[in-house]
Amino acid sequence: CGEHEQSLRRGGALSAADLAGVQALLDDSLAALRERAPATAPVATAVSVNPLETLQQLRQLLAERNMRSLPLSEQLAGHAEMLGPGHAALAAAIARLDFAAALAACDALIATLSSR
């Protein structure tokens, strides 16, 4: 991934095969991180969250492509049923580190909750 990043910084381009390889590396890295994650949630995530407020905070982090969006999105897991299928799309995009797709999913959820 670092080699691809340096190539892009020098004005190079990535082929579809390169992008698939980078995605595979990211998937492997995320899987390894999940394996090492603690089995229990930290006490701080056990507090009640307001889904709309959390989504608005999450939206800002996603717009900044900030990795702090991962733990914040996990706080919404307890509200997955209320958020509906949009939550699954959001969680999947964040897990893939696809910030653009996650931002779109987050915007859709905010619009849905705001209209209720």
Short mmCIF file of N, CA and C in Angstrom, two decimals:
data_model
loop_
_atom_site.label_atom_id
_atom_site.label_comp_id
_atom_site.label_asym_id
_atom_site.label_seq_id
_atom_site.Cartn_x
_atom_site.Cartn_y
_atom_site.Cartn_z
N CYS A 1 0.83 -1.19 0.00
CA CYS A 1 0.00 0.00 0.00
C CYS A 1 0.87 1.26 0.00
N GLY A 2 1.93 1.20 0.79
CA GLY A 2 2.83 2.35 0.85
C GLY A 2 3.48 2.63 -0.49
N GLU A 3 3.86 1.58 -1.20
CA GLU A 3 4.45 1.76 -2.53
C GLU A 3 3.45 2.40 -3.49
N HIS A 4 2.20 1.96 -3.43
CA HIS A 4 1.16 2.54 -4.28
C HIS A 4 0.95 4.01 -3.93
N GLU A 5 0.95 4.31 -2.64
CA GLU A 5 0.76 5.69 -2.22
C GLU A 5 1.88 6.57 -2.75
N GLN A 6 3.12 6.11 -2.63
CA GLN A 6 4.25 6.90 -3.12
C GLN A 6 4.18 7.08 -4.63
N SER A 7 3.76 6.04 -5.35
CA SER A 7 3.60 6.15 -6.79
C SER A 7 2.56 7.20 -7.15
N LEU A 8 1.45 7.21 -6.43
CA LEU A 8 0.41 8.21 -6.69
C LEU A 8 0.92 9.62 -6.38
N ARG A 9 1.69 9.76 -5.33
CA ARG A 9 2.24 11.07 -4.97
C ARG A 9 3.18 11.59 -6.06
N ARG A 10 3.84 10.66 -6.77
CA ARG A 10 4.75 11.05 -7.85
C ARG A 10 4.01 11.22 -9.18
N GLY A 11 2.67 11.11 -9.14
CA GLY A 11 1.88 11.32 -10.35
C GLY A 11 1.56 10.04 -11.10
N GLY A 12 1.88 8.89 -10.53
CA GLY A 12 1.58 7.61 -11.17
C GLY A 12 0.09 7.31 -11.08
N ALA A 13 -0.29 6.21 -11.69
CA ALA A 13 -1.70 5.80 -11.68
C ALA A 13 -1.78 4.36 -11.20
N LEU A 14 -2.94 3.99 -10.70
CA LEU A 14 -3.19 2.62 -10.26
C LEU A 14 -4.13 1.96 -11.24
N SER A 15 -3.85 0.74 -11.59
CA SER A 15 -4.75 -0.02 -12.45
C SER A 15 -5.82 -0.66 -11.58
N ALA A 16 -6.83 -1.23 -12.21
CA ALA A 16 -7.89 -1.93 -11.47
C ALA A 16 -7.30 -3.08 -10.67
N ALA A 17 -6.29 -3.75 -11.23
CA ALA A 17 -5.64 -4.85 -10.52
C ALA A 17 -4.93 -4.34 -9.27
N ASP A 18 -4.29 -3.18 -9.38
CA ASP A 18 -3.63 -2.60 -8.22
C ASP A 18 -4.65 -2.25 -7.14
N LEU A 19 -5.78 -1.69 -7.56
CA LEU A 19 -6.81 -1.32 -6.59
C LEU A 19 -7.37 -2.55 -5.89
N ALA A 20 -7.53 -3.64 -6.63
CA ALA A 20 -8.02 -4.88 -6.02
C ALA A 20 -7.00 -5.39 -5.00
N GLY A 21 -5.73 -5.27 -5.31
CA GLY A 21 -4.69 -5.69 -4.38
C GLY A 21 -4.68 -4.84 -3.13
N VAL A 22 -4.83 -3.54 -3.30
CA VAL A 22 -4.87 -2.63 -2.15
C VAL A 22 -6.09 -2.96 -1.29
N GLN A 23 -7.24 -3.20 -1.93
CA GLN A 23 -8.45 -3.55 -1.17
C GLN A 23 -8.22 -4.85 -0.40
N ALA A 24 -7.56 -5.82 -1.01
CA ALA A 24 -7.29 -7.09 -0.33
C ALA A 24 -6.39 -6.86 0.88
N LEU A 25 -5.38 -6.00 0.74
CA LEU A 25 -4.51 -5.67 1.87
C LEU A 25 -5.29 -4.99 3.00
N LEU A 26 -6.17 -4.08 2.63
CA LEU A 26 -6.99 -3.41 3.64
C LEU A 26 -7.91 -4.41 4.35
N ASP A 27 -8.53 -5.29 3.56
CA ASP A 27 -9.41 -6.31 4.16
C ASP A 27 -8.64 -7.19 5.14
N ASP A 28 -7.43 -7.61 4.75
CA ASP A 28 -6.60 -8.44 5.63
C ASP A 28 -6.22 -7.69 6.89
N SER A 29 -5.87 -6.41 6.73
CA SER A 29 -5.49 -5.60 7.89
C SER A 29 -6.66 -5.44 8.85
N LEU A 30 -7.85 -5.17 8.30
CA LEU A 30 -9.03 -5.02 9.15
C LEU A 30 -9.37 -6.32 9.87
N ALA A 31 -9.23 -7.44 9.17
CA ALA A 31 -9.50 -8.73 9.80
C ALA A 31 -8.53 -8.98 10.95
N ALA A 32 -7.27 -8.64 10.74
CA ALA A 32 -6.27 -8.83 11.80
C ALA A 32 -6.56 -7.93 12.99
N LEU A 33 -6.99 -6.71 12.74
CA LEU A 33 -7.33 -5.80 13.83
C LEU A 33 -8.55 -6.29 14.60
N ARG A 34 -9.53 -6.83 13.89
CA ARG A 34 -10.72 -7.36 14.57
C ARG A 34 -10.37 -8.53 15.48
N GLU A 35 -9.44 -9.38 15.03
CA GLU A 35 -9.02 -10.52 15.83
C GLU A 35 -8.36 -10.08 17.13
N ARG A 36 -7.71 -8.95 17.11
CA ARG A 36 -6.99 -8.47 18.29
C ARG A 36 -7.82 -7.53 19.15
N ALA A 37 -9.01 -7.20 18.69
CA ALA A 37 -9.87 -6.29 19.44
C ALA A 37 -10.35 -6.99 20.71
N PRO A 38 -10.53 -6.25 21.78
CA PRO A 38 -11.03 -6.86 23.01
C PRO A 38 -12.42 -7.47 22.78
N ALA A 39 -12.68 -8.56 23.48
CA ALA A 39 -13.95 -9.27 23.32
C ALA A 39 -15.12 -8.48 23.90
N THR A 40 -14.86 -7.64 24.87
CA THR A 40 -15.93 -6.86 25.48
C THR A 40 -15.78 -5.40 25.10
N ALA A 41 -16.89 -4.73 25.03
CA ALA A 41 -16.88 -3.31 24.69
C ALA A 41 -16.40 -2.50 25.89
N PRO A 42 -15.65 -1.44 25.65
CA PRO A 42 -15.23 -0.58 26.75
C PRO A 42 -16.45 0.05 27.41
N VAL A 43 -16.32 0.39 28.67
CA VAL A 43 -17.42 0.98 29.41
C VAL A 43 -17.92 2.25 28.75
N ALA A 44 -17.04 3.02 28.14
CA ALA A 44 -17.44 4.29 27.54
C ALA A 44 -18.45 4.11 26.42
N THR A 45 -18.43 2.98 25.72
CA THR A 45 -19.38 2.78 24.63
C THR A 45 -20.70 2.23 25.13
N ALA A 46 -20.78 1.90 26.41
CA ALA A 46 -22.01 1.34 26.95
C ALA A 46 -23.04 2.41 27.28
N VAL A 47 -22.66 3.68 27.24
CA VAL A 47 -23.59 4.75 27.57
C VAL A 47 -24.62 4.90 26.46
N SER A 48 -25.78 5.39 26.83
CA SER A 48 -26.84 5.61 25.87
C SER A 48 -26.44 6.73 24.91
N VAL A 49 -26.72 6.52 23.63
CA VAL A 49 -26.40 7.54 22.64
C VAL A 49 -27.66 7.96 21.91
N ASN A 50 -27.69 9.19 21.50
CA ASN A 50 -28.76 9.70 20.66
C ASN A 50 -28.34 9.40 19.22
N PRO A 51 -29.07 8.54 18.51
CA PRO A 51 -28.64 8.15 17.17
C PRO A 51 -28.46 9.33 16.21
N LEU A 52 -29.37 10.29 16.24
CA LEU A 52 -29.25 11.42 15.32
C LEU A 52 -28.00 12.25 15.62
N GLU A 53 -27.77 12.53 16.89
CA GLU A 53 -26.57 13.29 17.27
C GLU A 53 -25.30 12.53 16.91
N THR A 54 -25.32 11.23 17.15
CA THR A 54 -24.16 10.40 16.83
C THR A 54 -23.91 10.38 15.33
N LEU A 55 -24.98 10.27 14.54
CA LEU A 55 -24.84 10.30 13.08
C LEU A 55 -24.27 11.63 12.60
N GLN A 56 -24.70 12.72 13.22
CA GLN A 56 -24.19 14.03 12.83
C GLN A 56 -22.70 14.16 13.15
N GLN A 57 -22.29 13.63 14.30
CA GLN A 57 -20.87 13.64 14.65
C GLN A 57 -20.09 12.73 13.69
N LEU A 58 -20.68 11.58 13.40
CA LEU A 58 -20.05 10.62 12.50
C LEU A 58 -19.89 11.23 11.11
N ARG A 59 -20.89 11.96 10.66
CA ARG A 59 -20.82 12.58 9.34
C ARG A 59 -19.61 13.50 9.23
N GLN A 60 -19.36 14.27 10.26
CA GLN A 60 -18.21 15.18 10.24
C GLN A 60 -16.91 14.40 10.13
N LEU A 61 -16.80 13.33 10.91
CA LEU A 61 -15.58 12.51 10.86
C LEU A 61 -15.41 11.84 9.50
N LEU A 62 -16.51 11.37 8.92
CA LEU A 62 -16.43 10.74 7.61
C LEU A 62 -16.01 11.75 6.54
N ALA A 63 -16.53 12.96 6.63
CA ALA A 63 -16.16 14.00 5.67
C ALA A 63 -14.67 14.31 5.75
N GLU A 64 -14.10 14.17 6.95
CA GLU A 64 -12.66 14.40 7.16
C GLU A 64 -11.84 13.15 6.90
N ARG A 65 -12.51 12.02 6.59
CA ARG A 65 -11.85 10.73 6.40
C ARG A 65 -11.05 10.36 7.64
N ASN A 66 -11.69 10.57 8.78
CA ASN A 66 -11.04 10.40 10.08
C ASN A 66 -11.32 8.99 10.60
N MET A 67 -10.27 8.30 11.03
CA MET A 67 -10.40 6.93 11.52
C MET A 67 -11.21 6.85 12.82
N ARG A 68 -11.38 7.97 13.51
CA ARG A 68 -12.22 7.96 14.71
C ARG A 68 -13.68 7.64 14.38
N SER A 69 -14.00 7.62 13.09
CA SER A 69 -15.36 7.26 12.69
C SER A 69 -15.65 5.79 12.99
N LEU A 70 -14.65 4.93 13.03
CA LEU A 70 -14.88 3.51 13.30
C LEU A 70 -15.48 3.26 14.68
N PRO A 71 -14.83 3.71 15.76
CA PRO A 71 -15.45 3.46 17.06
C PRO A 71 -16.77 4.21 17.26
N LEU A 72 -16.89 5.37 16.66
CA LEU A 72 -18.15 6.11 16.79
C LEU A 72 -19.29 5.36 16.10
N SER A 73 -18.99 4.78 14.96
CA SER A 73 -20.04 4.02 14.26
C SER A 73 -20.47 2.80 15.05
N GLU A 74 -19.57 2.23 15.83
CA GLU A 74 -19.91 1.07 16.65
C GLU A 74 -20.93 1.43 17.73
N GLN A 75 -20.96 2.68 18.13
CA GLN A 75 -21.94 3.11 19.13
C GLN A 75 -23.36 3.02 18.58
N LEU A 76 -23.50 3.03 17.26
CA LEU A 76 -24.82 2.96 16.65
C LEU A 76 -25.34 1.54 16.55
N ALA A 77 -24.50 0.56 16.82
CA ALA A 77 -24.90 -0.84 16.66
C ALA A 77 -26.13 -1.19 17.51
N GLY A 78 -26.25 -0.60 18.67
CA GLY A 78 -27.39 -0.86 19.53
C GLY A 78 -28.70 -0.29 18.99
N HIS A 79 -28.59 0.55 17.97
CA HIS A 79 -29.77 1.18 17.37
C HIS A 79 -30.00 0.67 15.95
N ALA A 80 -29.33 -0.42 15.58
CA ALA A 80 -29.40 -0.93 14.21
C ALA A 80 -30.83 -1.21 13.78
N GLU A 81 -31.63 -1.79 14.67
CA GLU A 81 -33.01 -2.12 14.30
C GLU A 81 -33.80 -0.86 14.01
N MET A 82 -33.63 0.16 14.83
CA MET A 82 -34.35 1.41 14.63
C MET A 82 -33.87 2.12 13.35
N LEU A 83 -32.58 2.03 13.06
CA LEU A 83 -32.02 2.71 11.90
C LEU A 83 -32.35 1.99 10.59
N GLY A 84 -32.67 0.71 10.68
CA GLY A 84 -33.07 -0.05 9.50
C GLY A 84 -31.91 -0.47 8.62
N PRO A 85 -32.22 -0.81 7.36
CA PRO A 85 -31.20 -1.33 6.45
C PRO A 85 -30.09 -0.32 6.15
N GLY A 86 -30.38 0.94 6.31
CA GLY A 86 -29.35 1.96 6.08
C GLY A 86 -28.17 1.80 7.01
N HIS A 87 -28.44 1.28 8.21
CA HIS A 87 -27.34 1.08 9.16
C HIS A 87 -26.37 0.03 8.65
N ALA A 88 -26.88 -1.04 8.07
CA ALA A 88 -26.01 -2.10 7.54
C ALA A 88 -25.13 -1.56 6.44
N ALA A 89 -25.69 -0.73 5.56
CA ALA A 89 -24.90 -0.14 4.48
C ALA A 89 -23.81 0.78 5.05
N LEU A 90 -24.17 1.55 6.06
CA LEU A 90 -23.20 2.45 6.70
C LEU A 90 -22.08 1.65 7.36
N ALA A 91 -22.45 0.65 8.14
CA ALA A 91 -21.45 -0.15 8.85
C ALA A 91 -20.53 -0.87 7.87
N ALA A 92 -21.08 -1.40 6.80
CA ALA A 92 -20.25 -2.11 5.81
C ALA A 92 -19.28 -1.17 5.13
N ALA A 93 -19.74 0.02 4.76
CA ALA A 93 -18.87 0.99 4.10
C ALA A 93 -17.74 1.44 5.03
N ILE A 94 -18.07 1.65 6.29
CA ILE A 94 -17.05 2.06 7.26
C ILE A 94 -16.04 0.93 7.47
N ALA A 95 -16.52 -0.29 7.54
CA ALA A 95 -15.62 -1.44 7.72
C ALA A 95 -14.64 -1.56 6.55
N ARG A 96 -15.10 -1.18 5.35
CA ARG A 96 -14.22 -1.22 4.16
C ARG A 96 -13.37 0.04 4.04
N LEU A 97 -13.57 0.98 4.95
CA LEU A 97 -12.92 2.29 4.90
C LEU A 97 -13.28 3.04 3.62
N ASP A 98 -14.49 2.81 3.14
CA ASP A 98 -15.01 3.51 1.96
C ASP A 98 -15.75 4.74 2.47
N PHE A 99 -14.98 5.80 2.71
CA PHE A 99 -15.54 6.98 3.35
C PHE A 99 -16.61 7.65 2.49
N ALA A 100 -16.46 7.63 1.17
CA ALA A 100 -17.46 8.25 0.30
C ALA A 100 -18.80 7.53 0.42
N ALA A 101 -18.78 6.21 0.35
CA ALA A 101 -20.02 5.44 0.47
C ALA A 101 -20.60 5.58 1.87
N ALA A 102 -19.74 5.59 2.88
CA ALA A 102 -20.20 5.74 4.26
C ALA A 102 -20.84 7.11 4.46
N LEU A 103 -20.25 8.13 3.87
CA LEU A 103 -20.81 9.48 3.98
C LEU A 103 -22.19 9.54 3.34
N ALA A 104 -22.35 8.92 2.19
CA ALA A 104 -23.66 8.89 1.52
C ALA A 104 -24.68 8.14 2.37
N ALA A 105 -24.28 7.00 2.94
CA ALA A 105 -25.18 6.23 3.79
C ALA A 105 -25.54 7.01 5.05
N CYS A 106 -24.57 7.70 5.61
CA CYS A 106 -24.80 8.51 6.81
C CYS A 106 -25.78 9.64 6.51
N ASP A 107 -25.61 10.31 5.38
CA ASP A 107 -26.51 11.39 4.98
C ASP A 107 -27.94 10.86 4.82
N ALA A 108 -28.08 9.68 4.23
CA ALA A 108 -29.40 9.08 4.05
C ALA A 108 -30.06 8.79 5.39
N LEU A 109 -29.27 8.26 6.33
CA LEU A 109 -29.83 7.97 7.67
C LEU A 109 -30.20 9.26 8.40
N ILE A 110 -29.38 10.27 8.28
CA ILE A 110 -29.71 11.56 8.93
C ILE A 110 -31.00 12.12 8.35
N ALA A 111 -31.16 12.05 7.04
CA ALA A 111 -32.38 12.55 6.40
C ALA A 111 -33.60 11.77 6.88
N THR A 112 -33.45 10.46 6.98
CA THR A 112 -34.57 9.62 7.44
C THR A 112 -34.95 9.95 8.87
N LEU A 113 -33.96 10.04 9.76
CA LEU A 113 -34.26 10.34 11.16
C LEU A 113 -34.80 11.74 11.33
N SER A 114 -34.30 12.69 10.55
CA SER A 114 -34.75 14.07 10.68
C SER A 114 -36.18 14.25 10.22
N SER A 115 -36.63 13.38 9.32
CA SER A 115 -37.98 13.52 8.80
C SER A 115 -39.03 12.83 9.67
N ARG A 116 -38.59 12.10 10.68
CA ARG A 116 -39.54 11.38 11.57
C ARG A 116 -40.15 12.30 12.58
#
